[in-house]
PDB file of C-alpha atoms in Angstrom:
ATOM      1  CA  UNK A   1       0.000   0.000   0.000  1.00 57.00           C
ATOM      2  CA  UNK A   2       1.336   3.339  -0.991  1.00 68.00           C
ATOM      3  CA  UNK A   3       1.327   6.487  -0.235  1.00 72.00           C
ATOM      4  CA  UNK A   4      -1.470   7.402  -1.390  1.00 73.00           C
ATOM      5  CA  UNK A   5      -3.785   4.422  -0.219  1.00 77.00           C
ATOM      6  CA  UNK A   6      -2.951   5.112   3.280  1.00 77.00           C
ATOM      7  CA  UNK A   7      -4.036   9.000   3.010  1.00 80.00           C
ATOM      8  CA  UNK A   8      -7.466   7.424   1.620  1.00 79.00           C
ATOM      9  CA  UNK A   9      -7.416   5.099   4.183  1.00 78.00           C
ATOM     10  CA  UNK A  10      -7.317   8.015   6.568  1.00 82.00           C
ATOM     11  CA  UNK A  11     -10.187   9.766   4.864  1.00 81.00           C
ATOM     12  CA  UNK A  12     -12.593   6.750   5.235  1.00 77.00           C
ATOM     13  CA  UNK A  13     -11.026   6.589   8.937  1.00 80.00           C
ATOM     14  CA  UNK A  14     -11.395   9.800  10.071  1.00 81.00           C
ATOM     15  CA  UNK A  15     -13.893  10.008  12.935  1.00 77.00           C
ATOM     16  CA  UNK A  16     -12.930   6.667  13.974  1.00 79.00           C
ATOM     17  CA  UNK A  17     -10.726   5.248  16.992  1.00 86.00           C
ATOM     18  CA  UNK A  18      -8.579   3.809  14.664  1.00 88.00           C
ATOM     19  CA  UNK A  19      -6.002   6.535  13.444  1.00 88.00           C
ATOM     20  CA  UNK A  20      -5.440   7.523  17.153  1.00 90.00           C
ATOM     21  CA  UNK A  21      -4.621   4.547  18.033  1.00 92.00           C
ATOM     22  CA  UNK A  22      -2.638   3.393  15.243  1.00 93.00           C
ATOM     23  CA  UNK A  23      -0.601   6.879  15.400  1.00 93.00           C
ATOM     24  CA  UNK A  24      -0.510   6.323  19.318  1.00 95.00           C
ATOM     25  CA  UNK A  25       0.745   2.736  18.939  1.00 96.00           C
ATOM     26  CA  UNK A  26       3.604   3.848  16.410  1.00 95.00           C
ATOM     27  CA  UNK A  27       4.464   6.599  18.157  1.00 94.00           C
ATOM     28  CA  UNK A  28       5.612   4.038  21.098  1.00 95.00           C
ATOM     29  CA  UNK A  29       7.299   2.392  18.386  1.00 96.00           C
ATOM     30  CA  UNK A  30       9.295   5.099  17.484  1.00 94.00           C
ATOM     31  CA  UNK A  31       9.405   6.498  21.296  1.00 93.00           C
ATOM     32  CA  UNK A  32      11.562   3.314  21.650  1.00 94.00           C
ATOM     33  CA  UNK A  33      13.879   2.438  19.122  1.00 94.00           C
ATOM     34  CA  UNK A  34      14.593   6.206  18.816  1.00 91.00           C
ATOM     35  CA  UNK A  35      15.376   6.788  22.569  1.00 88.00           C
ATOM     36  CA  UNK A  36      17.608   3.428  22.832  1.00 82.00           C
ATOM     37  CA  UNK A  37      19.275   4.109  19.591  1.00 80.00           C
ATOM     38  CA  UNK A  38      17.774   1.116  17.408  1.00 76.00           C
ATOM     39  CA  UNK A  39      17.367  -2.483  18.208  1.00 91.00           C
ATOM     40  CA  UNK A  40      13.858  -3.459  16.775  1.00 97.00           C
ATOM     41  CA  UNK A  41      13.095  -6.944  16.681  1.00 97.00           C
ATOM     42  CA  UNK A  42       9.619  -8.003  14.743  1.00 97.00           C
ATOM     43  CA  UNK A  43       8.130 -11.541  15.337  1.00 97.00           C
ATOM     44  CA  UNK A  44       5.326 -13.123  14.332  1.00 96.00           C
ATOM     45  CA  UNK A  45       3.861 -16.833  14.334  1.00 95.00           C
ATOM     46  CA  UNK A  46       5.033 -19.691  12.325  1.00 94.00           C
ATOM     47  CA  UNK A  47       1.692 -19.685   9.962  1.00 93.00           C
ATOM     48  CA  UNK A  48       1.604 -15.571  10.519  1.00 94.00           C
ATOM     49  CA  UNK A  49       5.645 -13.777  10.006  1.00 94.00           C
ATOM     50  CA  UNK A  50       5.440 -10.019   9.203  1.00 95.00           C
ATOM     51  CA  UNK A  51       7.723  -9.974   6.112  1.00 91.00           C
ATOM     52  CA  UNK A  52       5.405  -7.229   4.199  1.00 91.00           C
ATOM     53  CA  UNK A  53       5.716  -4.627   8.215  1.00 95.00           C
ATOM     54  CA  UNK A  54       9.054  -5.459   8.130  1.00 95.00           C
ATOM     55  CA  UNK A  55       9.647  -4.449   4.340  1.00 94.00           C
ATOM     56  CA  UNK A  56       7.579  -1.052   5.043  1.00 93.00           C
ATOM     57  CA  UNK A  57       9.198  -0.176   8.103  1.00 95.00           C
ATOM     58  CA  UNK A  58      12.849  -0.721   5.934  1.00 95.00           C
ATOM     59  CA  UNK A  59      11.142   1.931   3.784  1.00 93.00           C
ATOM     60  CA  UNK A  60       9.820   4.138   6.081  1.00 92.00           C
ATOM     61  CA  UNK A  61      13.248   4.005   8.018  1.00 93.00           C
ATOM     62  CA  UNK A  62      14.758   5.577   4.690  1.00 93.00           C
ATOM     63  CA  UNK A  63      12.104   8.019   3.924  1.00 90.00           C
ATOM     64  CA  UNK A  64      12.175   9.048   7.572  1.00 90.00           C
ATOM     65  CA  UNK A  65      15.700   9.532   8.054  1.00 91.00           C
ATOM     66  CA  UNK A  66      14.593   7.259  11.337  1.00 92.00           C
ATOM     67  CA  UNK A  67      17.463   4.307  10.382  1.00 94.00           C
ATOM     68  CA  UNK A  68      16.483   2.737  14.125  1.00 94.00           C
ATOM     69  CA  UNK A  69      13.119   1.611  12.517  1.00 95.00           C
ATOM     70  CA  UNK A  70      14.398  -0.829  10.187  1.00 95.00           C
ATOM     71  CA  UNK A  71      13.574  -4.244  12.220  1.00 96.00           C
ATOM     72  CA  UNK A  72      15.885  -7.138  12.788  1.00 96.00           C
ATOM     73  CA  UNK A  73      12.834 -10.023  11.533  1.00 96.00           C
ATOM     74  CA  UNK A  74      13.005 -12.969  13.293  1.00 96.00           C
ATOM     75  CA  UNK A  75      11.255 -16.236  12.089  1.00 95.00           C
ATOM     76  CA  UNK A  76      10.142 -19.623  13.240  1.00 93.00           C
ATOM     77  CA  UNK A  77      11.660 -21.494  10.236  1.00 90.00           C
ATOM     78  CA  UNK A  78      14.804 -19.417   9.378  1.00 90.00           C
ATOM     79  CA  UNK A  79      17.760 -21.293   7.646  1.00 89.00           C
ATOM     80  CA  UNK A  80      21.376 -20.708   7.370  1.00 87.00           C
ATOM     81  CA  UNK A  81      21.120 -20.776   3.942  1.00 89.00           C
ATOM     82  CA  UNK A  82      18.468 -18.049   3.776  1.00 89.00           C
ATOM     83  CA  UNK A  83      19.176 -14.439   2.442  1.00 88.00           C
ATOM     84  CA  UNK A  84      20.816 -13.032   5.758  1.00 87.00           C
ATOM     85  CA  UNK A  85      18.290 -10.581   6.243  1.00 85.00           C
ATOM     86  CA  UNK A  86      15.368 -14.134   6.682  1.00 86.00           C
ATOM     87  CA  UNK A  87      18.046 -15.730   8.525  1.00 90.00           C
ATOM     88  CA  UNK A  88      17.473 -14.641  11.575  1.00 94.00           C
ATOM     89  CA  UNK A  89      16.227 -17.325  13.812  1.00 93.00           C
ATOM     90  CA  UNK A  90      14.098 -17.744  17.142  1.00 94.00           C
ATOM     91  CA  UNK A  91      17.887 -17.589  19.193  1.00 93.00           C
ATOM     92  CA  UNK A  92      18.294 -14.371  18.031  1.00 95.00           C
ATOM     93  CA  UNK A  93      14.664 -13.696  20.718  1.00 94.00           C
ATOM     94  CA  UNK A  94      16.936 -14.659  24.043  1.00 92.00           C
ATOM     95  CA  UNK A  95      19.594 -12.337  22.940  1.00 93.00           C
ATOM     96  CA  UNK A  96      17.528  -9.710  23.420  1.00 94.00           C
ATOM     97  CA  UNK A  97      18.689  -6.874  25.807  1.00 93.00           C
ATOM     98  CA  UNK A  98      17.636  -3.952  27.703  1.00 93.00           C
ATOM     99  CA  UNK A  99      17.353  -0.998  25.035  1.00 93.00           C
ATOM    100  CA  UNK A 100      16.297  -3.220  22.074  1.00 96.00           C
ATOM    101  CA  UNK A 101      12.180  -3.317  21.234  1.00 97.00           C
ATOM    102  CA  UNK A 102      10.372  -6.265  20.556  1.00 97.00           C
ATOM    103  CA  UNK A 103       7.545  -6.229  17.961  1.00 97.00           C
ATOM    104  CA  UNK A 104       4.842  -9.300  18.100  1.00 97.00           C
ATOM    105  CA  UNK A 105       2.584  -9.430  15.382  1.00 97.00           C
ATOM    106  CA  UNK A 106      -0.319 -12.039  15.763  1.00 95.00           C
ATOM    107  CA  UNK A 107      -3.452 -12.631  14.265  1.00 92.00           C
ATOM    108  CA  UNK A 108      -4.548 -14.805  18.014  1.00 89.00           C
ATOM    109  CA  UNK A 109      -3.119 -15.269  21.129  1.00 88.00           C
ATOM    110  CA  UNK A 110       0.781 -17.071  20.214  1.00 90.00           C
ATOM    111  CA  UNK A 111       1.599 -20.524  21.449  1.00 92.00           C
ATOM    112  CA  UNK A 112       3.162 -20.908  24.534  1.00 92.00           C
ATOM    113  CA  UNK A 113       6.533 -21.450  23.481  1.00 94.00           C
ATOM    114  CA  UNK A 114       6.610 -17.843  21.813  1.00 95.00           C
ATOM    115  CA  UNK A 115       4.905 -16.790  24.957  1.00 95.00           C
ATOM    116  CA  UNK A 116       7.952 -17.778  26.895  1.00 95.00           C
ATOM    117  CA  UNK A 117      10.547 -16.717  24.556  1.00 95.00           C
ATOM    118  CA  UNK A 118       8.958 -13.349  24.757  1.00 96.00           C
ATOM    119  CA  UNK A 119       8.130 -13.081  28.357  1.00 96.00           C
ATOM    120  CA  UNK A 120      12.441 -14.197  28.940  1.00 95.00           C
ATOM    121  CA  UNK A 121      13.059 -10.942  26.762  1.00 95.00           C
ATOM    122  CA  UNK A 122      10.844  -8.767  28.737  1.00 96.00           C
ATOM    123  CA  UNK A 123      12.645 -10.037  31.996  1.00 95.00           C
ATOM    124  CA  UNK A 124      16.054  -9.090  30.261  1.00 94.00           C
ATOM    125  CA  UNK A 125      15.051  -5.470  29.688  1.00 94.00           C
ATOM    126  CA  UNK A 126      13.483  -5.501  26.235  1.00 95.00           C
ATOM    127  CA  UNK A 127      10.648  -3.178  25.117  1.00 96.00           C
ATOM    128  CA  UNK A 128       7.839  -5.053  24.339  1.00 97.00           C
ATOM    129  CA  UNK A 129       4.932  -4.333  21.506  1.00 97.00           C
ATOM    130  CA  UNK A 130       2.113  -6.515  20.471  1.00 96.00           C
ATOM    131  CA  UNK A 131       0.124  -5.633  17.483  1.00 96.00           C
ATOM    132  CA  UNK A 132      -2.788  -8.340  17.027  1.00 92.00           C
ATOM    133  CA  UNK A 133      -4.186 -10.271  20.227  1.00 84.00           C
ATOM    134  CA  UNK A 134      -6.707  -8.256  22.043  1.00 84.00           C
ATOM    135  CA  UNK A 135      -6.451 -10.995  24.994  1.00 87.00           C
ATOM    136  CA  UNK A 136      -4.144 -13.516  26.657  1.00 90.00           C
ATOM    137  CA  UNK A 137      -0.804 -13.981  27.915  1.00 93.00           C
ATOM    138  CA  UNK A 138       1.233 -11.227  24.932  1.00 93.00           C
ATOM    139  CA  UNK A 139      -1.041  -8.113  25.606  1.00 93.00           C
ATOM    140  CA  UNK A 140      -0.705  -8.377  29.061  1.00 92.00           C
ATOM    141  CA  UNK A 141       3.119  -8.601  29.360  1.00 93.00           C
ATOM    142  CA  UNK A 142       3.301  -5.879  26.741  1.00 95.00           C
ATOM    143  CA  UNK A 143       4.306  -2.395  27.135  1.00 95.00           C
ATOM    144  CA  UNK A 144       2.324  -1.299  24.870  1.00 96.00           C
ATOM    145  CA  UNK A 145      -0.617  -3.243  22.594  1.00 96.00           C
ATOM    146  CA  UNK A 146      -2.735  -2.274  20.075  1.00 96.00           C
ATOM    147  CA  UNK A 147      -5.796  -5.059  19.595  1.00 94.00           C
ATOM    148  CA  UNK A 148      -7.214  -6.007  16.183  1.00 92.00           C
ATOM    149  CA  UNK A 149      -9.804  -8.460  17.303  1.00 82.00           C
ATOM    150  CA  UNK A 150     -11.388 -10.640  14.935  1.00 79.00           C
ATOM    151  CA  UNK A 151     -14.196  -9.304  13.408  1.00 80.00           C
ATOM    152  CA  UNK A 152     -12.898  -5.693  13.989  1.00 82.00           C
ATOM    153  CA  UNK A 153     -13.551  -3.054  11.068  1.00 84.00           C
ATOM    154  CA  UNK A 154     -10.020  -3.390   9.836  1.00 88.00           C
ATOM    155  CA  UNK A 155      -7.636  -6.348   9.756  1.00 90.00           C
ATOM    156  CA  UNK A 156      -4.198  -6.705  10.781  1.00 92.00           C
ATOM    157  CA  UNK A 157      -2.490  -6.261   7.590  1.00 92.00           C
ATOM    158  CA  UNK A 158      -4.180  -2.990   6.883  1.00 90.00           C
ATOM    159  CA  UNK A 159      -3.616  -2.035  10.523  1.00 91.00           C
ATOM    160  CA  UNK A 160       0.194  -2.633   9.778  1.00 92.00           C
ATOM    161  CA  UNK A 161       0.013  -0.256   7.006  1.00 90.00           C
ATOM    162  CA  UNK A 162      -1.278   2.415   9.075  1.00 91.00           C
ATOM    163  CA  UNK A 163       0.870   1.627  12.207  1.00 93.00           C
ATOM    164  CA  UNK A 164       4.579   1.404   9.705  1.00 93.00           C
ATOM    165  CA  UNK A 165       3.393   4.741   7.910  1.00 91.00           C
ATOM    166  CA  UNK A 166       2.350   6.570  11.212  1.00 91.00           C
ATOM    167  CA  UNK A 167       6.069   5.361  12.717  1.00 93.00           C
ATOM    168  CA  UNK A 168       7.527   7.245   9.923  1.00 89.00           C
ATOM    169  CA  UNK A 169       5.929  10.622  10.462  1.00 84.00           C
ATOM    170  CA  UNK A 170       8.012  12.217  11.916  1.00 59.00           C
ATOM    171  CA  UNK A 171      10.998  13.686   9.431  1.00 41.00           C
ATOM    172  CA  UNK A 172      13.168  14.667  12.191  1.00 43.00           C
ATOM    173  CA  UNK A 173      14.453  11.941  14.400  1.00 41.00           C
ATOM    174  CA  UNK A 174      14.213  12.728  18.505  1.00 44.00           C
ATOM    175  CA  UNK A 175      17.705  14.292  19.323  1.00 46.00           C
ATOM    176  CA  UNK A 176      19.275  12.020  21.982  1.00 46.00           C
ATOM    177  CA  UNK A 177      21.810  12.503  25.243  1.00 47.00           C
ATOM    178  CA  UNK A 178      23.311  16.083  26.112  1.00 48.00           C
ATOM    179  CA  UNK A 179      22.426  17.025  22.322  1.00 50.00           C
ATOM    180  CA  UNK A 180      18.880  17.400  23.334  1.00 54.00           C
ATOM    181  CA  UNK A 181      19.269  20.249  26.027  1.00 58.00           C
ATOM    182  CA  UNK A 182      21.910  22.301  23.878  1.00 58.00           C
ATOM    183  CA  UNK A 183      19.259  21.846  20.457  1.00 59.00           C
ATOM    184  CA  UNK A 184      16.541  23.533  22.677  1.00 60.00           C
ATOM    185  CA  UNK A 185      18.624  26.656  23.989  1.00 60.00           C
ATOM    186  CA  UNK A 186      19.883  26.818  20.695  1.00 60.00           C
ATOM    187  CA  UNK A 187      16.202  26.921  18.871  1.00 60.00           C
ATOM    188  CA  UNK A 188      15.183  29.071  21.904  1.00 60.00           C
ATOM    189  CA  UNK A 189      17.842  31.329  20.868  1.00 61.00           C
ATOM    190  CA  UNK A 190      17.170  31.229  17.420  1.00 62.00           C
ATOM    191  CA  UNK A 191      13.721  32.114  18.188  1.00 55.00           C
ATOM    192  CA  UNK A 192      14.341  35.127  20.164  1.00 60.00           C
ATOM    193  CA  UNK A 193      17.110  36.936  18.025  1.00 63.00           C
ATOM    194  CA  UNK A 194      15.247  35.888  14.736  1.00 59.00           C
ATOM    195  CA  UNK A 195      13.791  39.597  13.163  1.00 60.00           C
ATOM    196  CA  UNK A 196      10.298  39.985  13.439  1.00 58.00           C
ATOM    197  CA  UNK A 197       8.143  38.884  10.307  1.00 52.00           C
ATOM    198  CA  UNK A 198       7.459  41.667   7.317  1.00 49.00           C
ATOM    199  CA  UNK A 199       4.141  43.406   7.407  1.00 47.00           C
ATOM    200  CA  UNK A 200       2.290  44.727   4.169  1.00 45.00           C
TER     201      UNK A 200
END
């Protein structure tokens, strides 16, 4: 979906509680990878992986000049003799760390042994998002969740079309550490000696 889909999307949306919480839900996205400098895993089920986020959020990373959105994805099934960039398999879930975000995407509730594999990289520090379950074990050991029930107006895939191009609003990336002060005095600054507009 381009561009231009997703700003029709919107206009059949608008009124509705779905582009607040889609642009709520990516903005925790971006709140995360931004402030820990990258480190976005994406997951999904082994009948349900999230190739076609994970190839929008590559593209919105560009676009954005946000690089940390470009996920890591991690499948059920990966082989070494994959492209490296489907390689990445299931051990790549308990090396997650404290500063790196981890994505679920799930049509239902995952089985258990994704549960666990999860709930071990919440314990070691990671960030985690569910997009999909509305109920069950994920949602409620996520930071943040954004439901798409069965039966719900919109399905997941066009949710994740409005959640990757919402994470990719923002041109400007969050400026991070000691940067951030200094950026504001000097905008502040900038503000205050800038000459006052021309009237006509």
């Amino acid at each position: 979906m381009d561009a231009v889909r997703v700003a029709l999307l919107r206009e059949v949306l608008a009124g509705t509680e779905w582009l607040g919480a889609t642009r709520r839900f990516a903005g925790a996205l971006r709140g995360s990878v931004v402030s820990h400098g990258g480190g976005l895993l994406l997951v999904g089920t082994p009948s349900y992986e999230p190739w076609h986020l994970a190839a929008h959020l590559v593209d919105e990373a560009a676009w954005s000049g946000t690089p940390e959105l470009a996920p890591t994805l991690v499948r059920h099934n990966a082989r070494p003799s994959d492209p490296a960039h489907l390689a990445v398999g299931l051990g790549r879930l308990e090396a997650a760390r404290r500063g790196e975000t981890l994505l679920v995407v799930a049509p239902g509730e995952p089985a258990a042994p994704l549960v666990e594999r999860v709930s071990d990289a919440r314990r070691a520090g990671a960030t985690v998002l569910a997009l999909g379950p509305g109920q069950g074990e994920l949602p409620s050991m996520a930071h943040e969740t954004l439901a798409v029930p069965d039966g719900s107006e919109l399905d997941l895939d066009t949710v994740q079309h409005l959640v990757s191009a919402a994470a990719g609003e923002n041109a400007l990336p969050t400026p991070r550490g000691r940067r951030r002060f200094r950026d504001r005095v000097a905008r502040l600054a900038e503000h205050l000696t800038a000459p006052p507009p021309a009237r006509w």
